[in-house]
Amino acid sequence: MSDLLPRALFEKDPSMYRVNEQGQRSPDFNCCVHSSNAIEVVCENVVKYAEILRPTTGRYFYWIDDGRPMCQCSRCRLYSDSEQSLILENEMLRALRRVDARATLAHLAYARTMEPPVQVKPASGIFLEFAPIGRTWSEPISRREAKEGQHGRYLDWLDSNLAVFGKDDAQVLEYWLDVSLFSSWKRDAKKRLPWKRDVFLEDIAAYADRGIRHVTSFAAYMDADYVKQYGEPPLDEYGEGLRRLG
Ligand SMILES: [Zn+2]
C-alpha cells in the first residue's frame, strides 16, 4: 500500500491514514477508506502502475498490506476488513476502467479478509482471489477435519465468498510450489518442496468442482540454487495436473 499511498504524505494529511487500535492516525499500514483524499491518491497511483505494468489478461492485482489491519476510525470501524478492502477495490476498479476498459480487479480473501463482505457489494469486474495460507499441504483441502478443522473453515469461507463474488472469474492462489513458505521465508535455509502429487490433484479437483477455472501457485525461491540443491522441481506434474483438468 505504501506504493499506492506514499507514507511521506502523512505529515501533509494524516486523515488519509488509518486509525490504529490505540485510536491514533498512523501511517503504519493500509489507509482510511473513508478518506476521499486517500482514495484519490491511491487511484492516481493505481492508474500510474497500470500504465507501466499492463496485464495482457486485463486482470489486476492490487492488494492491501500483507495480513495487516485496516482502519478503526468512526466510519471505517463499522465495516470488516474484507468490507473496507472491497470499498477500496471498487474505487480502484472504477479508476482502472478509465484507462483499460476491460480491467478486472482481484478481491483477496486471505488472513484478515477471509470473511466475505456483507455490507458492501462488489462492483461488476471484481473477482475473488482465494489464498488459504493457513492450511496444511500434507492433506487435501477437501479433508475438512485436517489442521484441526482449518480446512473445513477454509472451504466454508471459499463457498461463502463464491456466493458473493461468483465463480466465473474466481482464482485460487495456492502454495503447492512455494519454496519460500516451506522454508519459513528464510532464503538461506531453503528446504525441499514437500510436493504431494495426490494432494495437489485432489485439491484442484475440489476447486474445479466449485467451478473455479483460474488456479495459480506461488513458487518463490524456486531458482538455480534450488535446482542445484534438490534437482528439478515438479513443474511438469503441476502443469500436467492442470492440463488434465482441461
Ligand atoms: Zn477510516
XYZ file of C-alpha atoms in Angstrom, residues 52-197:
146
model
C 3.693 0.753 -16.631
C 2.642 -2.856 -15.933
C -0.342 -3.517 -18.198
C -1.513 -7.137 -17.839
C -2.310 -8.966 -21.074
C -5.341 -10.552 -19.387
C -6.963 -7.382 -18.079
C -6.738 -8.954 -14.618
C -5.233 -6.637 -11.999
C -3.971 -7.460 -8.517
C -3.567 -4.600 -6.058
C -3.502 -5.980 -2.539
C -3.779 -4.354 0.867
C -0.788 -4.772 3.194
C 0.019 -8.417 3.906
C -2.095 -9.557 6.870
C -2.233 -6.041 8.318
C -5.278 -4.386 9.927
C -7.454 -1.792 8.283
C -8.818 1.481 9.725
C -10.586 1.862 13.076
C -11.949 5.401 12.582
C -15.581 6.030 13.491
C -16.740 5.470 9.896
C -14.456 2.567 8.918
C -14.884 0.515 12.071
C -18.473 -0.242 11.148
C -17.024 -2.377 8.361
C -14.982 -5.583 8.467
C -11.502 -5.654 6.957
C -12.964 -7.518 3.944
C -15.566 -4.788 3.503
C -13.017 -1.984 3.855
C -10.842 -3.736 1.259
C -13.788 -4.012 -1.081
C -14.688 -0.329 -0.685
C -11.143 0.443 -1.831
C -11.182 -2.162 -4.618
C -14.444 -0.858 -6.065
C -12.855 2.605 -6.288
C -9.621 1.250 -7.764
C -11.542 -0.659 -10.424
C -13.520 2.420 -11.385
C -10.217 4.288 -11.915
C -8.681 1.381 -13.866
C -11.664 1.202 -16.204
C -10.957 4.751 -17.315
C -7.638 3.622 -18.826
C -8.371 -0.049 -19.548
C -11.971 -0.772 -20.490
C -11.646 -4.500 -19.863
C -9.944 -4.192 -16.471
C -10.983 -6.558 -13.692
C -9.556 -6.496 -10.179
C -8.943 -9.129 -7.503
C -10.516 -9.103 -4.064
C -8.014 -11.069 -1.991
C -9.560 -13.432 0.570
C -6.607 -14.114 2.847
C -5.678 -13.790 6.517
C -7.869 -10.976 7.918
C -10.081 -10.793 4.817
C -11.318 -14.398 4.689
C -14.812 -13.497 5.882
C -16.925 -12.498 2.887
C -18.157 -8.900 2.750
C -21.816 -8.386 3.674
C -22.467 -4.631 3.817
C -20.507 -3.816 0.654
C -21.209 -5.375 -2.745
C -18.538 -5.997 -5.357
C -18.738 -3.835 -8.471
C -19.007 -5.755 -11.718
C -15.433 -6.790 -12.579
C -14.244 -7.546 -9.047
C -13.255 -11.215 -8.838
C -12.410 -13.429 -5.880
C -8.802 -14.434 -5.243
C -8.659 -17.100 -2.535
C -5.345 -17.780 -0.747
C -5.583 -20.392 2.041
C -2.156 -19.822 3.592
C -3.035 -21.447 6.929
C -3.885 -24.918 5.583
C -1.656 -27.962 5.519
C -0.395 -29.381 2.220
C 0.022 -32.848 3.762
C -3.684 -33.453 3.269
C -6.123 -32.308 0.605
C -8.138 -29.142 1.187
C -11.270 -31.291 0.880
C -10.408 -33.111 4.134
C -12.435 -30.835 6.365
C -11.026 -32.087 9.659
C -7.385 -31.505 8.618
C -5.317 -28.982 10.604
C -7.821 -29.170 13.481
C -10.736 -28.250 11.260
C -8.975 -25.397 9.472
C -9.678 -26.966 6.068
C -13.396 -27.050 6.840
C -13.304 -23.374 7.801
C -11.452 -22.549 4.571
C -13.975 -24.447 2.458
C -16.851 -22.633 4.155
C -15.129 -19.276 3.567
C -14.472 -20.222 -0.046
C -18.096 -21.163 -0.634
C -19.486 -18.081 1.095
C -17.095 -15.847 -0.875
C -18.049 -17.558 -4.141
C -21.688 -16.825 -3.297
C -20.794 -13.108 -3.133
C -18.256 -12.792 -5.954
C -19.367 -15.551 -8.326
C -17.310 -18.423 -9.621
C -16.750 -17.408 -13.221
C -13.567 -15.349 -12.769
C -12.646 -16.666 -9.320
C -8.998 -17.557 -8.785
C -7.179 -19.739 -6.323
C -3.751 -18.582 -5.158
C -2.096 -21.657 -3.679
C 1.277 -22.574 -2.252
C 1.972 -26.058 -3.637
C 5.191 -24.816 -5.304
C 6.104 -22.123 -2.795
C 9.603 -22.927 -1.608
C 9.550 -19.683 0.418
C 6.579 -20.785 2.536
C 8.020 -24.226 3.217
C 11.352 -22.566 4.113
C 9.614 -20.201 6.573
C 10.641 -17.327 4.249
C 14.343 -17.870 5.056
C 16.111 -17.815 1.717
C 19.383 -19.078 3.179
C 17.660 -22.113 4.682
C 15.869 -23.233 1.569
C 14.002 -26.511 2.053
C 12.906 -29.107 -0.464
C 9.267 -28.779 -1.518
C 7.110 -31.376 0.235
C 5.342 -31.985 -3.093
C 2.498 -34.480 -2.871
C 1.045 -35.072 -6.288
